[in-house]
Coordinates of C-alpha atoms and ligand atoms in Angstrom, one line a residue:
M1366 CA 125.2 57.1 94.2
S1367 CA 128.8 57.8 95.3
A1368 CA 130.1 61.3 94.6
T1369 CA 132.8 61.5 92.0
K1370 CA 134.9 64.1 93.8
P1371 CA 135.7 64.6 97.5
L1372 CA 133.0 66.5 99.3
R1373 CA 133.5 69.1 102.0
G1374 CA 132.2 68.1 105.3
L1375 CA 129.2 69.9 106.8
S1376 CA 129.8 72.2 109.8
E1377 CA 128.4 71.2 113.2
D1378 CA 125.9 74.0 113.0
A1379 CA 124.6 72.7 109.7
R1380 CA 124.2 69.2 111.1
Q1381 CA 122.4 70.7 114.1
A1382 CA 120.0 72.6 111.8
M1383 CA 119.3 69.4 109.9
A1384 CA 118.6 67.5 113.2
H1385 CA 116.2 70.2 114.4
V1386 CA 113.9 70.1 111.3
D1387 CA 110.5 69.2 112.7
G1388 CA 108.8 66.9 110.2
R1389 CA 105.4 67.1 111.8
R1390 CA 105.5 70.9 111.8
L1391 CA 106.6 71.0 108.1
I1392 CA 103.8 68.7 107.0
G1393 CA 101.3 70.6 109.2
M1394 CA 102.3 74.0 107.6
L1395 CA 102.1 72.5 104.1
R1396 CA 98.6 71.2 104.8
V1397 CA 97.5 74.6 106.2
L1398 CA 98.9 76.5 103.2
A1399 CA 97.0 74.0 100.9
T1400 CA 93.7 75.2 102.5
F1401 CA 94.2 78.6 100.9
G1402 CA 92.4 77.9 97.7
G1403 CA 92.0 74.2 98.6
R1404 CA 89.6 72.1 96.5
E1405 CA 87.5 69.1 97.2
D1406 CA 89.7 67.0 94.8
G1407 CA 92.8 67.7 96.8
G1408 CA 94.0 70.3 94.3
V1409 CA 94.7 74.0 95.0
A1410 CA 93.4 77.0 93.1
R1411 CA 95.5 80.0 94.3
E1412 CA 96.3 82.1 91.3
A1413 CA 98.9 84.9 91.5
L1414 CA 98.0 88.0 93.5
S1415 CA 94.4 86.8 94.1
A1416 CA 92.6 87.5 97.3
T1417 CA 93.4 83.9 98.2
E1418 CA 97.1 84.3 97.7
R1419 CA 97.0 87.5 99.7
E1420 CA 95.5 85.6 102.7
A1421 CA 98.1 82.9 102.3
R1422 CA 100.9 85.6 102.4
R1423 CA 99.4 87.0 105.6
W1424 CA 99.3 83.6 107.2
L1425 CA 102.9 83.0 106.1
V1426 CA 104.4 86.0 107.7
E1427 CA 102.5 85.2 110.9
Q1428 CA 104.5 81.9 111.2
V1429 CA 107.7 83.7 112.3
T1430 CA 107.9 85.8 115.4
G1431 CA 110.6 87.4 117.5
P1432 CA 113.0 90.2 117.1
R1433 CA 115.2 88.3 114.6
Y1434 CA 112.5 88.5 112.0
S1435 CA 111.3 91.1 109.6
W1436 CA 109.4 91.0 106.3
H1437 CA 109.7 93.1 103.2
V1438 CA 108.3 93.5 99.7
D1439 CA 109.8 94.9 96.5
A1440 CA 108.3 96.6 93.5
A1441 CA 107.3 93.2 92.0
A1442 CA 105.4 92.3 95.2
N1443 CA 107.9 89.6 95.9
L1444 CA 107.7 88.9 99.7
F1445 CA 110.8 88.3 101.8
L1446 CA 110.9 86.9 105.4
R1447 CA 114.2 87.9 106.8
R1448 CA 116.1 86.2 109.6
A1449 CA 118.8 88.6 110.8
G1450 CA 122.4 87.6 110.6
M1451 CA 125.2 88.4 113.1
D1452 CA 126.5 90.9 110.6
D1453 CA 123.2 92.1 109.1
S1454 CA 124.9 94.4 106.6
L1455 CA 126.2 91.3 104.7
P1456 CA 124.2 90.2 101.6
P1457 CA 121.6 87.6 102.5
V1458 CA 121.5 84.0 101.6
M1459 CA 118.1 83.4 100.0
T1460 CA 115.8 80.4 99.6
G1461 CA 112.2 80.3 98.5
S1462 CA 109.9 79.5 95.6
H1463 CA 106.3 80.6 94.8
I1464 CA 102.8 80.0 96.3
D1465 CA 100.7 80.9 93.2
T1466 CA 99.3 77.8 91.4
Q1467 CA 97.9 76.9 88.1
P1468 CA 94.0 77.4 87.9
V1469 CA 94.0 73.9 89.2
G1470 CA 97.3 73.0 90.7
G1471 CA 98.7 70.6 93.2
W1472 CA 99.5 71.3 96.8
L1473 CA 103.3 71.1 96.5
D1474 CA 104.4 72.9 93.4
G1475 CA 106.2 76.0 94.7
A1476 CA 104.5 75.7 98.1
Y1477 CA 107.0 73.0 99.0
G1478 CA 110.1 75.3 98.5
V1479 CA 108.5 78.1 100.5
I1480 CA 107.4 75.9 103.5
A1481 CA 110.6 73.9 103.5
G1482 CA 112.5 77.2 103.7
L1483 CA 110.2 78.4 106.5
E1484 CA 110.7 75.1 108.4
A1485 CA 114.5 75.5 107.9
L1486 CA 114.3 79.0 109.6
L1487 CA 112.3 77.6 112.4
A1488 CA 114.8 74.7 112.8
L1489 CA 117.6 77.3 113.1
D1490 CA 115.6 79.0 115.9
S1491 CA 115.0 75.7 117.7
A1492 CA 118.7 74.8 117.4
G1493 CA 119.7 78.3 118.6
I1494 CA 121.9 78.9 115.6
Q1495 CA 123.0 82.3 114.7
T1496 CA 124.3 82.8 111.1
Q1497 CA 126.9 85.3 110.0
H1498 CA 124.8 86.3 106.9
P1499 CA 121.1 87.1 107.2
I1500 CA 118.8 84.4 105.6
E1501 CA 115.7 85.4 103.6
L1502 CA 112.8 83.3 102.5
A1503 CA 111.4 84.6 99.2
V1504 CA 107.9 84.2 97.9
W1505 CA 108.3 85.0 94.2
T1506 CA 105.3 86.7 92.5
N1507 CA 103.4 85.0 89.6
E1508 CA 105.7 82.1 88.8
E1509 CA 103.1 80.1 87.1
G1510 CA 102.2 82.6 84.4
S1511 CA 98.6 81.3 84.1
R1512 CA 96.9 84.4 85.4
F1513 CA 99.3 87.0 84.1
S1514 CA 101.8 86.3 81.3
P1515 CA 104.7 85.7 81.2
G1516 CA 105.5 83.4 84.1
A1517 CA 108.3 84.0 86.7
M1518 CA 107.6 87.7 86.7
G1519 CA 108.7 88.3 90.2
S1520 CA 112.1 86.6 90.0
S1521 CA 112.8 87.9 86.5
A1522 CA 112.0 91.5 87.6
F1523 CA 114.1 91.0 90.7
V1524 CA 117.1 90.1 88.5
E1525 CA 116.3 92.5 85.7
P1526 CA 114.3 95.5 87.1
A1527 CA 113.9 97.1 83.7
S1528 CA 111.6 94.2 82.7
L1529 CA 109.0 95.2 85.3
A1530 CA 107.5 98.1 83.4
A1531 CA 106.3 95.8 80.6
F1532 CA 104.7 93.5 83.1
L1533 CA 102.5 96.1 84.8
D1534 CA 99.9 96.2 82.0
S1535 CA 99.7 92.4 81.6
A1536 CA 96.0 91.6 82.2
D1537 CA 94.2 88.5 83.3
V1538 CA 91.1 87.1 81.4
D1539 CA 88.9 89.6 83.2
G1540 CA 91.0 92.6 82.2
V1541 CA 92.5 93.1 85.7
R1542 CA 96.0 94.5 85.4
F1543 CA 99.1 92.9 87.1
G1544 CA 100.0 96.4 88.2
S1545 CA 96.8 97.0 90.2
E1546 CA 96.9 93.5 91.8
R1547 CA 100.6 94.0 92.7
D1548 CA 99.6 97.3 94.5
A1549 CA 96.7 95.6 96.3
T1550 CA 98.9 92.7 97.4
S1551 CA 101.7 94.9 98.7
A1552 CA 99.1 97.2 100.5
A1553 CA 97.7 94.1 102.2
L1554 CA 100.9 93.8 104.2
P1555 CA 101.3 97.5 105.3
E1556 CA 103.9 96.6 108.0
A1557 CA 106.3 95.2 105.4
G1558 CA 109.4 97.2 104.7
E1559 CA 110.3 98.1 101.1
V1560 CA 113.4 96.7 99.5
P1561 CA 114.9 97.4 96.1
L1562 CA 114.9 94.9 93.2
A1563 CA 118.3 93.4 92.2
R1564 CA 119.8 93.8 95.6
P1565 CA 123.0 91.8 96.2
L1566 CA 122.6 88.2 97.4
K1567 CA 125.3 85.9 98.6
A1568 CA 123.6 82.8 97.2
Y1569 CA 120.2 81.4 96.3
V1570 CA 119.0 77.8 96.8
E1571 CA 115.5 76.6 95.9
A1572 CA 113.8 73.3 97.0
H1573 CA 111.1 72.0 94.7
I1574 CA 109.2 68.8 93.8
E1575 CA 110.8 67.3 90.7
Q1576 CA 107.5 67.4 88.7
G1577 CA 108.9 64.6 86.6
P1578 CA 109.4 60.8 87.0
I1579 CA 113.2 60.3 87.2
L1580 CA 113.8 60.2 91.0
E1581 CA 110.9 57.9 91.8
A1582 CA 111.6 55.6 88.9
S1583 CA 115.2 55.2 90.0
G1584 CA 114.3 54.7 93.7
L1585 CA 116.1 57.9 94.7
K1586 CA 115.0 60.3 97.4
L1587 CA 116.8 63.5 96.5
G1588 CA 118.1 65.3 93.4
V1589 CA 121.0 67.7 93.4
V1590 CA 120.0 70.0 90.5
T1591 CA 122.9 71.0 88.4
G1592 CA 121.0 73.1 85.9
I1593 CA 117.9 73.7 83.9
Q1594 CA 117.5 72.6 80.3
G1595 CA 117.4 75.3 77.6
V1596 CA 114.4 75.8 75.4
R1597 CA 113.5 77.1 71.9
W1598 CA 109.9 77.8 70.8
F1599 CA 109.2 77.8 67.1
E1600 CA 106.1 78.7 65.1
I1601 CA 105.9 77.2 61.7
T1602 CA 103.4 78.6 59.2
V1603 CA 102.6 76.7 55.9
R1604 CA 100.6 78.7 53.3
G1605 CA 98.8 77.1 50.4
S1606 CA 95.5 78.0 48.7
S1607 CA 92.0 77.1 49.7
A1608 CA 90.0 75.1 47.2
H1609 CA 86.7 73.2 46.9
A1610 CA 87.0 69.8 48.4
G1611 CA 84.7 68.3 45.8
T1612 CA 86.2 69.7 42.7
A1613 CA 90.0 70.4 43.1
P1614 CA 92.0 67.4 41.8
L1615 CA 94.5 66.1 44.4
D1616 CA 97.5 66.8 42.2
S1617 CA 96.7 70.4 41.6
R1618 CA 96.2 71.3 45.3
R1619 CA 98.4 73.5 47.4
D1620 CA 97.2 71.8 50.7
A1621 CA 98.7 73.6 53.7
L1622 CA 97.4 71.1 56.2
M1623 CA 98.6 68.0 54.4
T1624 CA 102.0 69.6 54.0
A1625 CA 102.1 70.7 57.7
A1626 CA 101.0 67.2 58.8
T1627 CA 103.8 65.5 56.8
T1628 CA 106.3 68.0 58.1
V1629 CA 105.3 67.3 61.7
A1630 CA 105.7 63.6 61.1
R1631 CA 109.2 64.2 59.6
I1632 CA 110.2 66.4 62.6
G1633 CA 109.0 63.6 64.9
E1634 CA 111.0 61.0 63.0
M1635 CA 114.1 63.2 63.2
A1636 CA 113.8 63.6 66.9
A1637 CA 113.3 59.9 67.5
S1638 CA 116.3 59.1 65.3
L1639 CA 118.6 61.0 67.6
E1640 CA 117.9 58.5 70.4
D1641 CA 118.8 61.2 72.9
P1642 CA 117.0 60.6 76.2
A1643 CA 117.5 64.2 77.2
L1644 CA 115.7 65.6 74.2
R1645 CA 112.1 67.0 74.5
L1646 CA 110.1 68.0 71.4
T1647 CA 106.5 68.9 71.6
V1648 CA 104.0 70.1 69.0
G1649 CA 101.4 71.6 71.3
R1650 CA 99.3 73.8 69.0
F1651 CA 98.0 73.3 65.5
D1652 CA 95.8 76.0 63.9
V1653 CA 94.1 75.5 60.5
A1654 CA 92.5 78.0 58.2
Q1655 CA 89.7 77.8 57.0
G1656 CA 89.1 74.9 59.2
A1657 CA 86.1 73.9 57.2
I1658 CA 85.3 70.2 56.5
N1659 CA 84.8 70.8 52.7
T1660 CA 87.7 73.3 52.0
V1661 CA 91.3 72.6 51.3
A1662 CA 93.3 74.3 54.0
E1663 CA 95.0 77.5 52.9
R1664 CA 97.1 77.9 56.1
A1665 CA 98.3 75.6 58.8
T1666 CA 100.3 76.9 61.8
F1667 CA 101.9 74.8 64.4
T1668 CA 104.3 75.3 67.3
I1669 CA 107.4 73.4 68.5
D1670 CA 108.7 73.4 72.1
L1671 CA 112.2 72.1 72.0
R1672 CA 114.2 71.4 75.1
H1673 CA 117.7 70.0 76.0
P1674 CA 120.4 70.6 78.6
D1675 CA 123.0 71.2 75.9
E1676 CA 123.0 74.4 73.8
T1677 CA 124.8 72.8 70.8
T1678 CA 122.1 70.1 70.6
L1679 CA 119.4 72.7 70.7
S1680 CA 121.0 74.7 68.0
E1681 CA 121.6 71.6 65.8
C1682 CA 118.1 70.4 66.3
G1683 CA 116.8 73.9 65.5
S1684 CA 118.7 73.8 62.1
R1685 CA 117.3 70.3 61.3
I1686 CA 113.8 71.6 61.9
R1687 CA 114.4 74.5 59.5
E1688 CA 115.7 72.1 56.9
I1689 CA 112.8 69.7 57.2
V1690 CA 110.3 72.6 56.9
S1691 CA 111.9 74.1 53.8
Q1692 CA 112.4 70.7 52.1
G1693 CA 108.9 69.6 52.8
A1694 CA 107.1 72.7 51.6
G1695 CA 106.4 71.4 48.1
S1696 CA 104.0 73.8 46.3
C1697 CA 103.3 75.6 49.5
V1698 CA 105.3 78.3 51.2
A1699 CA 106.6 77.6 54.7
E1700 CA 108.3 79.8 57.2
V1701 CA 109.8 79.2 60.7
R1702 CA 109.8 81.8 63.3
C1703 CA 111.7 81.5 66.6
L1704 CA 109.3 82.9 69.3
M1705 CA 111.5 82.4 72.3
Q1706 CA 114.8 80.9 73.2
R1707 CA 116.6 80.5 76.5
A1708 CA 120.0 78.9 76.9
P1709 CA 120.5 76.1 79.4
T1710 CA 121.1 77.3 83.0
V1711 CA 124.2 75.9 84.6
F1712 CA 124.1 76.3 88.4
A1713 CA 127.1 77.4 90.4
N1714 CA 129.5 74.7 91.4
E1715 CA 130.1 76.1 94.8
V1716 CA 126.4 76.0 95.7
V1717 CA 125.8 72.6 94.0
S1718 CA 128.6 71.1 95.9
I1719 CA 127.2 72.4 99.2
V1720 CA 123.7 70.9 98.3
E1721 CA 125.5 67.6 97.5
A1722 CA 127.4 67.6 100.8
A1723 CA 124.1 68.1 102.7
V1724 CA 122.4 65.4 100.7
V1725 CA 125.3 63.0 101.4
A1726 CA 125.0 63.9 105.1
S1727 CA 121.3 63.0 105.0
G1728 CA 122.3 59.4 104.0
E1729 CA 119.5 59.2 101.4
P1730 CA 120.1 57.8 97.9
Y1731 CA 120.3 60.6 95.4
C1732 CA 121.5 61.7 91.9
R1733 CA 122.6 64.8 90.1
I1734 CA 119.8 65.9 87.8
V1735 CA 118.9 68.6 85.3
S1736 CA 115.6 70.3 85.7
G1737 CA 113.1 69.7 82.9
A1738 CA 110.8 72.6 84.1
F1739 CA 111.6 76.3 84.6
H1740 CA 111.9 77.6 88.1
D1741 CA 112.5 81.0 89.7
A1742 CA 116.1 79.7 90.3
M1743 CA 116.7 80.0 86.6
H1744 CA 116.5 83.8 86.8
L1745 CA 118.3 84.0 90.2
A1746 CA 121.2 82.1 88.6
D1747 CA 121.8 85.2 86.4
H1748 CA 122.2 87.2 89.6
C1749 CA 124.1 85.2 92.2
P1750 CA 125.5 81.7 92.7
S1751 CA 122.4 79.5 92.7
A1752 CA 121.3 75.8 92.8
M1753 CA 118.2 73.7 93.5
L1754 CA 117.2 70.5 95.4
F1755 CA 114.5 68.1 94.2
V1756 CA 112.3 65.7 96.0
P1757 CA 110.4 63.0 94.1
S1758 CA 107.0 63.4 92.6
H1759 CA 104.5 60.5 92.6
G1760 CA 104.3 59.3 89.0
G1761 CA 106.0 62.5 87.9
I1762 CA 102.5 64.2 88.1
S1763 CA 102.3 68.0 88.6
H1764 CA 100.0 70.9 87.6
N1765 CA 97.3 68.5 88.7
A1766 CA 95.2 67.9 91.8
A1767 CA 96.9 64.4 92.1
E1768 CA 100.3 65.9 92.6
D1769 CA 101.9 64.3 95.7
T1770 CA 105.2 63.3 97.4
D1771 CA 105.8 60.9 100.3
E1772 CA 105.9 62.9 103.6
A1773 CA 109.3 61.3 104.5
D1774 CA 110.8 62.7 101.3
L1775 CA 109.4 66.1 101.9
I1776 CA 110.9 66.1 105.4
E1777 CA 114.3 64.8 104.2
G1778 CA 114.4 67.6 101.6
A1779 CA 113.7 70.3 104.3
R1780 CA 116.5 68.8 106.5
V1781 CA 118.9 69.1 103.6
L1782 CA 117.7 72.7 102.9
A1783 CA 118.3 73.7 106.5
G1784 CA 121.9 72.3 106.4
V1785 CA 122.6 74.1 103.1
L1786 CA 121.3 77.4 104.3
V1787 CA 123.5 77.3 107.4
E1788 CA 126.5 76.3 105.4
L1789 CA 126.0 79.1 102.9
S1790 CA 125.4 81.7 105.5
R1791 CA 128.6 81.0 107.6
Ligands
LIG20 ZN1 107.0 75.6 90.7

């Protein structure tokens, strides 16, 4: 676990902030937040901009008091709790995450980063620390993307305000518009000041549960996140002709489903042959027309979600997929469409090294890690120097009522976050 290059030491203020994190208060606040939308099975149902999320936002802002604090919203209903700096005109250091969940989510996804940030602010209060830069705790709107598509609307609109207009008409399954829920959510905190999107930030750091198995399996307590893997989404359509299952001879068929199934198997073999532990390839959707038991399929469409931390590997793998699809088409016609692509995110060295210094100061075993999942920090990294900190997830389970992390790990992560925020805001 030793670092490969010399680490800067932490300031005395940063060490003090870490020492003043109150583990019992942190866990208590996490448990209270989990009651907003809490379910019998331990899961949480708190979808973006719902009445439940609005109540949770109200509770959150009530956790900070005193003249140092103010709260603000922007045009994407992102909520910011601001702790004033000695020079309040300086760009803030920001931390945060999201409090919306999947229809049935766990109690820590997103919530952990918000409450760890809140505990860090309270620890600064307890330690009597004044920071040069203001520090803000962000609650990003609609990260999950399960009620309104796409996900990470709040953080992406913050970074790229022009994207907001297209989000406003996004509707949930009941036809309720994002725009109207955004307005209702902002109106529910009338005392919040308005702040512009895309305002300058000194740095952004986000704590999050890993949502994967790596830290736990390696016996590690903290992950210094150096980046987020890139992704490409492909949709492959194979077209043949429908025919009678009882009469069409096998050798005369143009069977779209058989062709697609063989192609999927070849793509899977190609992925396995690379023996690359960082590669992720998922065929998550398979649609067949006509979809009748006694008709040869005339069309089969499937999707591929391809992820890797390295752009060159993504691009090479994408080319291999295109080759396999065109070579395997036989008497059918096959086409590959790229639905979405996002290059890997590389976090800023200056923030990563501060996170690493605070992790080292915690004395806990750790590693550097690349995030498998997307996070708000992916967008913030396009706007200001950014990084993330992971704590382990039991069994790597997330988006599930069983999602959990040892309390000791949650507390250690909040301690590190407090140190990082002080260090960044000097
Ligand atoms: Zn999350």
